[in-house]
Amino acid sequence: MTTAPDHVTATGHALRRATAGALSLGLLAVSVQGEPPAPWESRWMPAAARGKCAVRAWRVVTALGSRPVAYAAVAVRRVPPSSGHRRAAPLAPSALLAATEVTRTLLCRAVDRPRPPVAERLTSVDGASFPSRHTMIALVAWDLALTNRVAATAVACAVAASRLKLRAHWPADVVGGWLFGSVCLAFADLCRASSETDDRGPRPPRGARRRTAARAGRLPLVATAPGGAGVRSR
């Protein structure tokens, strides 16, 4: 029984994650387009932060998903190339983050979902509500900076909670931000797996591999006699 090479398995996993995430994001975007919060969102919406100290603390947390902090983290902690390969993912970390932001802006304008009421907001906001930019940036940027998906997910969850506590988003918005970031990371993993496959290059024909091994002294070189019998050379 043969097993698929690691790069083939990684490509398949990344493709499945990207497809599932994109479909889920699309369905969620259609369901919330231009709509007020659904009943389930009202039930899952946490209480707003109260008191100056609490608001300041949540603003510190939400800053982990802001542009200045995210780009600074990516610039300081760049994704290291895989050992044994000359190049890393074809998309540079900062370029991936910027492309993610641009795509999110287009989706945000298309969905055009209203934010929570102005009177309830405890922080400044920009643009429509879906998907949450801070949640998306936190997941993508800290994954690129830390090269640790679990740690990046923890940071993104904390930022998502801060956006709800500060009344900047509805629950579906932060879920959409996490899905959007997951799709972008799956796409980056897919590009990285494809790059590693290209670095390996095409395998030589079987006969060429045998001749190379024979020259290296690992295999006896077999010549074909006129009668069809193999003659083992020394």
mmCIF file of C-alpha atoms in Angstrom:
data_model
loop_
_atom_site.group_PDB
_atom_site.id
_atom_site.type_symbol
_atom_site.label_atom_id
_atom_site.label_comp_id
_atom_site.label_asym_id
_atom_site.label_seq_id
_atom_site.Cartn_x
_atom_site.Cartn_y
_atom_site.Cartn_z
ATOM 1 C CA MET A 1 0.000 0.000 0.000
ATOM 2 C CA THR A 2 1.461 3.348 -1.018
ATOM 3 C CA THR A 3 0.933 6.634 0.810
ATOM 4 C CA ALA A 4 0.711 10.061 -0.788
ATOM 5 C CA PRO A 5 3.739 12.328 -0.412
ATOM 6 C CA ASP A 6 3.574 14.959 2.316
ATOM 7 C CA HIS A 7 3.293 17.863 -0.124
ATOM 8 C CA VAL A 8 0.370 16.191 -1.917
ATOM 9 C CA THR A 9 -1.434 15.629 1.388
ATOM 10 C CA ALA A 10 -0.806 19.242 2.459
ATOM 11 C CA THR A 11 -2.150 20.527 -0.848
ATOM 12 C CA GLY A 12 -5.329 18.467 -0.480
ATOM 13 C CA HIS A 13 -5.927 19.627 3.086
ATOM 14 C CA ALA A 14 -5.373 23.280 2.186
ATOM 15 C CA LEU A 15 -7.700 23.019 -0.799
ATOM 16 C CA ARG A 16 -10.453 21.443 1.286
ATOM 17 C CA ARG A 17 -10.105 24.084 4.004
ATOM 18 C CA ALA A 18 -10.174 26.915 1.470
ATOM 19 C CA THR A 19 -13.260 25.508 -0.257
ATOM 20 C CA ALA A 20 -15.199 24.833 2.947
ATOM 21 C CA GLY A 21 -14.299 28.223 4.404
ATOM 22 C CA ALA A 22 -15.245 30.102 1.239
ATOM 23 C CA LEU A 23 -18.614 28.356 1.011
ATOM 24 C CA SER A 24 -19.377 29.040 4.682
ATOM 25 C CA LEU A 25 -18.348 32.671 4.323
ATOM 26 C CA GLY A 26 -20.505 33.090 1.222
ATOM 27 C CA LEU A 27 -23.590 31.630 2.889
ATOM 28 C CA LEU A 28 -23.084 33.791 5.964
ATOM 29 C CA ALA A 29 -22.593 36.913 3.855
ATOM 30 C CA VAL A 30 -25.828 36.282 1.956
ATOM 31 C CA SER A 31 -27.769 35.720 5.190
ATOM 32 C CA VAL A 32 -26.650 38.993 6.807
ATOM 33 C CA GLN A 33 -26.532 41.279 3.759
ATOM 34 C CA GLY A 34 -27.959 44.655 4.763
ATOM 35 C CA GLU A 35 -29.862 43.030 7.643
ATOM 36 C CA PRO A 36 -30.074 43.945 11.343
ATOM 37 C CA PRO A 37 -28.873 41.372 13.857
ATOM 38 C CA ALA A 38 -30.614 38.009 13.762
ATOM 39 C CA PRO A 39 -32.275 36.651 16.941
ATOM 40 C CA TRP A 40 -29.375 34.290 17.571
ATOM 41 C CA GLU A 41 -26.955 37.216 17.473
ATOM 42 C CA SER A 42 -28.891 39.079 20.131
ATOM 43 C CA ARG A 43 -28.718 36.006 22.374
ATOM 44 C CA TRP A 44 -24.969 35.551 21.840
ATOM 45 C CA MET A 45 -24.056 39.240 22.120
ATOM 46 C CA PRO A 46 -22.107 39.731 25.373
ATOM 47 C CA ALA A 47 -22.741 42.648 27.680
ATOM 48 C CA ALA A 48 -20.935 45.826 26.711
ATOM 49 C CA ALA A 49 -17.819 46.835 28.616
ATOM 50 C CA ARG A 50 -18.552 49.045 31.598
ATOM 51 C CA GLY A 51 -16.254 51.476 33.301
ATOM 52 C CA LYS A 52 -13.260 53.362 31.963
ATOM 53 C CA CYS A 53 -10.750 50.699 33.013
ATOM 54 C CA ALA A 54 -12.681 47.906 31.286
ATOM 55 C CA VAL A 55 -13.110 49.940 28.108
ATOM 56 C CA ARG A 56 -9.394 50.782 28.034
ATOM 57 C CA ALA A 57 -8.443 47.142 28.597
ATOM 58 C CA TRP A 58 -10.662 45.957 25.743
ATOM 59 C CA ARG A 59 -9.263 48.676 23.500
ATOM 60 C CA VAL A 60 -5.764 47.348 24.184
ATOM 61 C CA VAL A 61 -6.914 43.889 23.174
ATOM 62 C CA THR A 62 -8.619 45.165 20.027
ATOM 63 C CA ALA A 63 -5.385 46.950 19.051
ATOM 64 C CA LEU A 64 -3.837 43.520 18.401
ATOM 65 C CA GLY A 65 -5.976 43.445 15.262
ATOM 66 C CA SER A 66 -5.225 46.999 14.149
ATOM 67 C CA ARG A 67 -3.191 47.773 11.050
ATOM 68 C CA PRO A 68 -0.132 49.343 12.758
ATOM 69 C CA VAL A 69 0.323 46.501 15.244
ATOM 70 C CA ALA A 70 -0.381 43.778 12.687
ATOM 71 C CA TYR A 71 2.006 45.049 10.021
ATOM 72 C CA ALA A 72 4.700 45.741 12.635
ATOM 73 C CA ALA A 73 4.395 42.180 13.970
ATOM 74 C CA VAL A 74 4.638 40.702 10.477
ATOM 75 C CA ALA A 75 7.625 42.901 9.632
ATOM 76 C CA VAL A 76 9.521 41.892 12.789
ATOM 77 C CA ARG A 77 8.669 38.187 12.742
ATOM 78 C CA ARG A 78 8.707 37.121 9.104
ATOM 79 C CA VAL A 79 7.808 33.602 7.989
ATOM 80 C CA PRO A 80 11.052 31.576 7.799
ATOM 81 C CA PRO A 81 11.655 29.473 4.674
ATOM 82 C CA SER A 82 11.259 25.720 4.958
ATOM 83 C CA SER A 83 14.492 23.839 5.516
ATOM 84 C CA GLY A 84 15.943 22.352 2.381
ATOM 85 C CA HIS A 85 14.176 24.743 0.023
ATOM 86 C CA ARG A 86 15.434 27.901 -1.541
ATOM 87 C CA ARG A 87 12.238 29.861 -1.254
ATOM 88 C CA ALA A 88 9.246 30.115 1.062
ATOM 89 C CA ALA A 89 5.631 30.807 0.113
ATOM 90 C CA PRO A 90 5.375 32.719 -3.164
ATOM 91 C CA LEU A 91 3.444 35.510 -1.427
ATOM 92 C CA ALA A 92 5.460 37.663 0.963
ATOM 93 C CA PRO A 93 3.772 37.999 4.378
ATOM 94 C CA SER A 94 3.096 41.738 4.076
ATOM 95 C CA ALA A 95 1.769 41.321 0.543
ATOM 96 C CA LEU A 96 -0.565 38.549 1.679
ATOM 97 C CA LEU A 97 -1.871 40.704 4.515
ATOM 98 C CA ALA A 98 -2.422 43.662 2.181
ATOM 99 C CA ALA A 99 -4.206 41.500 -0.405
ATOM 100 C CA THR A 100 -6.416 40.108 2.346
ATOM 101 C CA GLU A 101 -7.387 43.614 3.421
ATOM 102 C CA VAL A 102 -8.244 44.722 -0.105
ATOM 103 C CA THR A 103 -10.424 41.667 -0.710
ATOM 104 C CA ARG A 104 -12.174 42.138 2.628
ATOM 105 C CA THR A 105 -12.934 45.772 1.768
ATOM 106 C CA LEU A 106 -14.623 44.695 -1.467
ATOM 107 C CA LEU A 107 -16.738 42.109 0.356
ATOM 108 C CA CYS A 108 -17.584 44.622 3.093
ATOM 109 C CA ARG A 109 -18.915 47.107 0.548
ATOM 110 C CA ALA A 110 -20.889 44.426 -1.270
ATOM 111 C CA VAL A 111 -22.614 43.161 1.887
ATOM 112 C CA ASP A 112 -23.025 46.677 3.374
ATOM 113 C CA ARG A 113 -24.231 45.545 6.771
ATOM 114 C CA PRO A 114 -24.992 48.277 9.338
ATOM 115 C CA ARG A 115 -22.979 48.533 12.543
ATOM 116 C CA PRO A 116 -24.463 48.443 16.049
ATOM 117 C CA PRO A 117 -26.176 51.707 17.042
ATOM 118 C CA VAL A 118 -23.891 54.712 17.431
ATOM 119 C CA ALA A 119 -25.075 55.312 20.988
ATOM 120 C CA GLU A 120 -23.796 51.859 22.038
ATOM 121 C CA ARG A 121 -20.335 52.010 20.450
ATOM 122 C CA LEU A 122 -17.335 52.336 22.723
ATOM 123 C CA THR A 123 -14.686 52.714 20.017
ATOM 124 C CA SER A 124 -14.313 54.343 16.628
ATOM 125 C CA VAL A 125 -15.299 52.341 13.542
ATOM 126 C CA ASP A 126 -14.784 52.652 9.816
ATOM 127 C CA GLY A 127 -17.021 51.313 7.052
ATOM 128 C CA ALA A 128 -19.672 48.632 7.119
ATOM 129 C CA SER A 129 -19.822 45.829 9.666
ATOM 130 C CA PHE A 130 -19.357 42.484 7.865
ATOM 131 C CA PRO A 131 -16.840 40.883 8.066
ATOM 132 C CA SER A 132 -14.832 42.109 11.047
ATOM 133 C CA ARG A 133 -11.544 43.542 9.786
ATOM 134 C CA HIS A 134 -9.849 43.414 13.210
ATOM 135 C CA THR A 135 -10.707 39.726 13.672
ATOM 136 C CA MET A 136 -9.515 38.847 10.182
ATOM 137 C CA ILE A 137 -6.276 40.829 10.481
ATOM 138 C CA ALA A 138 -5.539 39.359 13.906
ATOM 139 C CA LEU A 139 -5.823 35.783 12.622
ATOM 140 C CA VAL A 140 -3.785 36.325 9.455
ATOM 141 C CA ALA A 141 -1.132 38.667 10.857
ATOM 142 C CA TRP A 142 -0.363 36.709 14.018
ATOM 143 C CA ASP A 143 -0.251 33.433 12.119
ATOM 144 C CA LEU A 144 2.317 34.952 9.774
ATOM 145 C CA ALA A 145 4.218 36.528 12.663
ATOM 146 C CA LEU A 146 4.214 33.592 15.087
ATOM 147 C CA THR A 147 3.993 30.717 12.555
ATOM 148 C CA ASN A 148 1.662 29.092 15.079
ATOM 149 C CA ARG A 149 -1.959 28.585 14.024
ATOM 150 C CA VAL A 150 -3.176 27.802 17.551
ATOM 151 C CA ALA A 151 -1.652 30.961 19.042
ATOM 152 C CA ALA A 152 -2.983 33.075 16.173
ATOM 153 C CA THR A 153 -6.471 31.638 16.697
ATOM 154 C CA ALA A 154 -6.297 32.522 20.395
ATOM 155 C CA VAL A 155 -5.324 36.117 19.574
ATOM 156 C CA ALA A 156 -8.105 36.358 16.972
ATOM 157 C CA CYS A 157 -10.692 35.066 19.476
ATOM 158 C CA ALA A 158 -9.589 37.675 22.021
ATOM 159 C CA VAL A 159 -9.813 40.429 19.411
ATOM 160 C CA ALA A 160 -13.249 39.172 18.311
ATOM 161 C CA ALA A 161 -14.473 39.320 21.911
ATOM 162 C CA SER A 162 -13.139 42.866 22.228
ATOM 163 C CA ARG A 163 -15.037 43.969 19.120
ATOM 164 C CA LEU A 164 -18.267 42.666 20.654
ATOM 165 C CA LYS A 165 -17.590 44.153 24.085
ATOM 166 C CA LEU A 166 -16.891 47.530 22.487
ATOM 167 C CA ARG A 167 -20.048 47.251 20.364
ATOM 168 C CA ALA A 168 -18.175 47.632 17.084
ATOM 169 C CA HIS A 169 -19.644 44.464 15.516
ATOM 170 C CA TRP A 170 -22.390 41.896 15.687
ATOM 171 C CA PRO A 171 -21.518 38.229 16.405
ATOM 172 C CA ALA A 172 -21.924 37.201 12.752
ATOM 173 C CA ASP A 173 -19.373 39.848 11.787
ATOM 174 C CA VAL A 174 -16.584 38.381 13.909
ATOM 175 C CA VAL A 175 -17.470 34.862 12.718
ATOM 176 C CA GLY A 176 -17.211 36.170 9.164
ATOM 177 C CA GLY A 177 -13.866 37.799 9.936
ATOM 178 C CA TRP A 178 -12.510 34.528 11.300
ATOM 179 C CA LEU A 179 -13.792 32.613 8.254
ATOM 180 C CA PHE A 180 -12.282 35.179 5.896
ATOM 181 C CA GLY A 181 -8.910 34.938 7.620
ATOM 182 C CA SER A 182 -9.060 31.135 7.591
ATOM 183 C CA VAL A 183 -9.693 31.107 3.845
ATOM 184 C CA CYS A 184 -6.735 33.428 3.249
ATOM 185 C CA LEU A 185 -4.437 31.259 5.369
ATOM 186 C CA ALA A 186 -5.626 28.131 3.568
ATOM 187 C CA PHE A 187 -4.840 29.840 0.272
ATOM 188 C CA ALA A 188 -1.360 30.709 1.591
ATOM 189 C CA ASP A 189 -0.849 27.077 2.653
ATOM 190 C CA LEU A 190 -1.954 25.949 -0.799
ATOM 191 C CA CYS A 191 0.557 28.272 -2.464
ATOM 192 C CA ARG A 192 3.299 27.074 -0.112
ATOM 193 C CA ALA A 193 2.556 23.411 -0.843
ATOM 194 C CA SER A 194 2.536 24.090 -4.578
ATOM 195 C CA SER A 195 5.838 25.936 -4.274
ATOM 196 C CA GLU A 196 7.421 22.984 -2.482
ATOM 197 C CA THR A 197 6.161 20.670 -5.218
ATOM 198 C CA ASP A 198 7.748 22.889 -7.893
ATOM 199 C CA ASP A 199 11.036 22.973 -5.970
ATOM 200 C CA ARG A 200 11.234 19.179 -6.128
ATOM 201 C CA GLY A 201 11.062 19.320 -9.918
ATOM 202 C CA PRO A 202 9.960 16.490 -12.229
ATOM 203 C CA ARG A 203 11.237 13.007 -11.449
ATOM 204 C CA PRO A 204 13.558 11.528 -14.086
ATOM 205 C CA PRO A 205 12.443 8.436 -16.033
ATOM 206 C CA ARG A 206 12.977 5.081 -14.360
ATOM 207 C CA GLY A 207 15.708 4.057 -16.791
ATOM 208 C CA ALA A 208 17.599 7.280 -16.201
ATOM 209 C CA ARG A 209 17.416 6.730 -12.451
ATOM 210 C CA ARG A 210 18.854 3.205 -12.855
ATOM 211 C CA ARG A 211 21.726 4.467 -15.006
ATOM 212 C CA THR A 212 22.490 7.198 -12.464
ATOM 213 C CA ALA A 213 22.484 4.657 -9.646
ATOM 214 C CA ALA A 214 24.711 2.320 -11.664
ATOM 215 C CA ARG A 215 27.274 5.068 -12.249
ATOM 216 C CA ALA A 216 27.292 5.763 -8.524
ATOM 217 C CA GLY A 217 28.048 2.074 -7.890
ATOM 218 C CA ARG A 218 24.746 1.305 -6.172
ATOM 219 C CA LEU A 219 23.309 -0.951 -8.883
ATOM 220 C CA PRO A 220 24.846 -3.274 -11.466
ATOM 221 C CA LEU A 221 24.409 -2.002 -14.996
ATOM 222 C CA VAL A 222 22.434 -4.478 -17.114
ATOM 223 C CA ALA A 223 22.954 -4.488 -20.879
ATOM 224 C CA THR A 224 20.670 -6.250 -23.291
ATOM 225 C CA ALA A 225 22.254 -8.920 -25.481
ATOM 226 C CA PRO A 226 21.149 -9.422 -29.073
ATOM 227 C CA GLY A 227 19.172 -12.479 -28.010
ATOM 228 C CA GLY A 228 17.204 -10.533 -25.453
ATOM 229 C CA ALA A 229 19.023 -11.879 -22.377
ATOM 230 C CA GLY A 230 20.375 -9.460 -19.862
ATOM 231 C CA VAL A 231 24.158 -9.311 -19.534
ATOM 232 C CA ARG A 232 25.390 -8.019 -16.187
ATOM 233 C CA SER A 233 28.390 -5.759 -16.605
ATOM 234 C CA ARG A 234 31.061 -5.408 -13.965
#
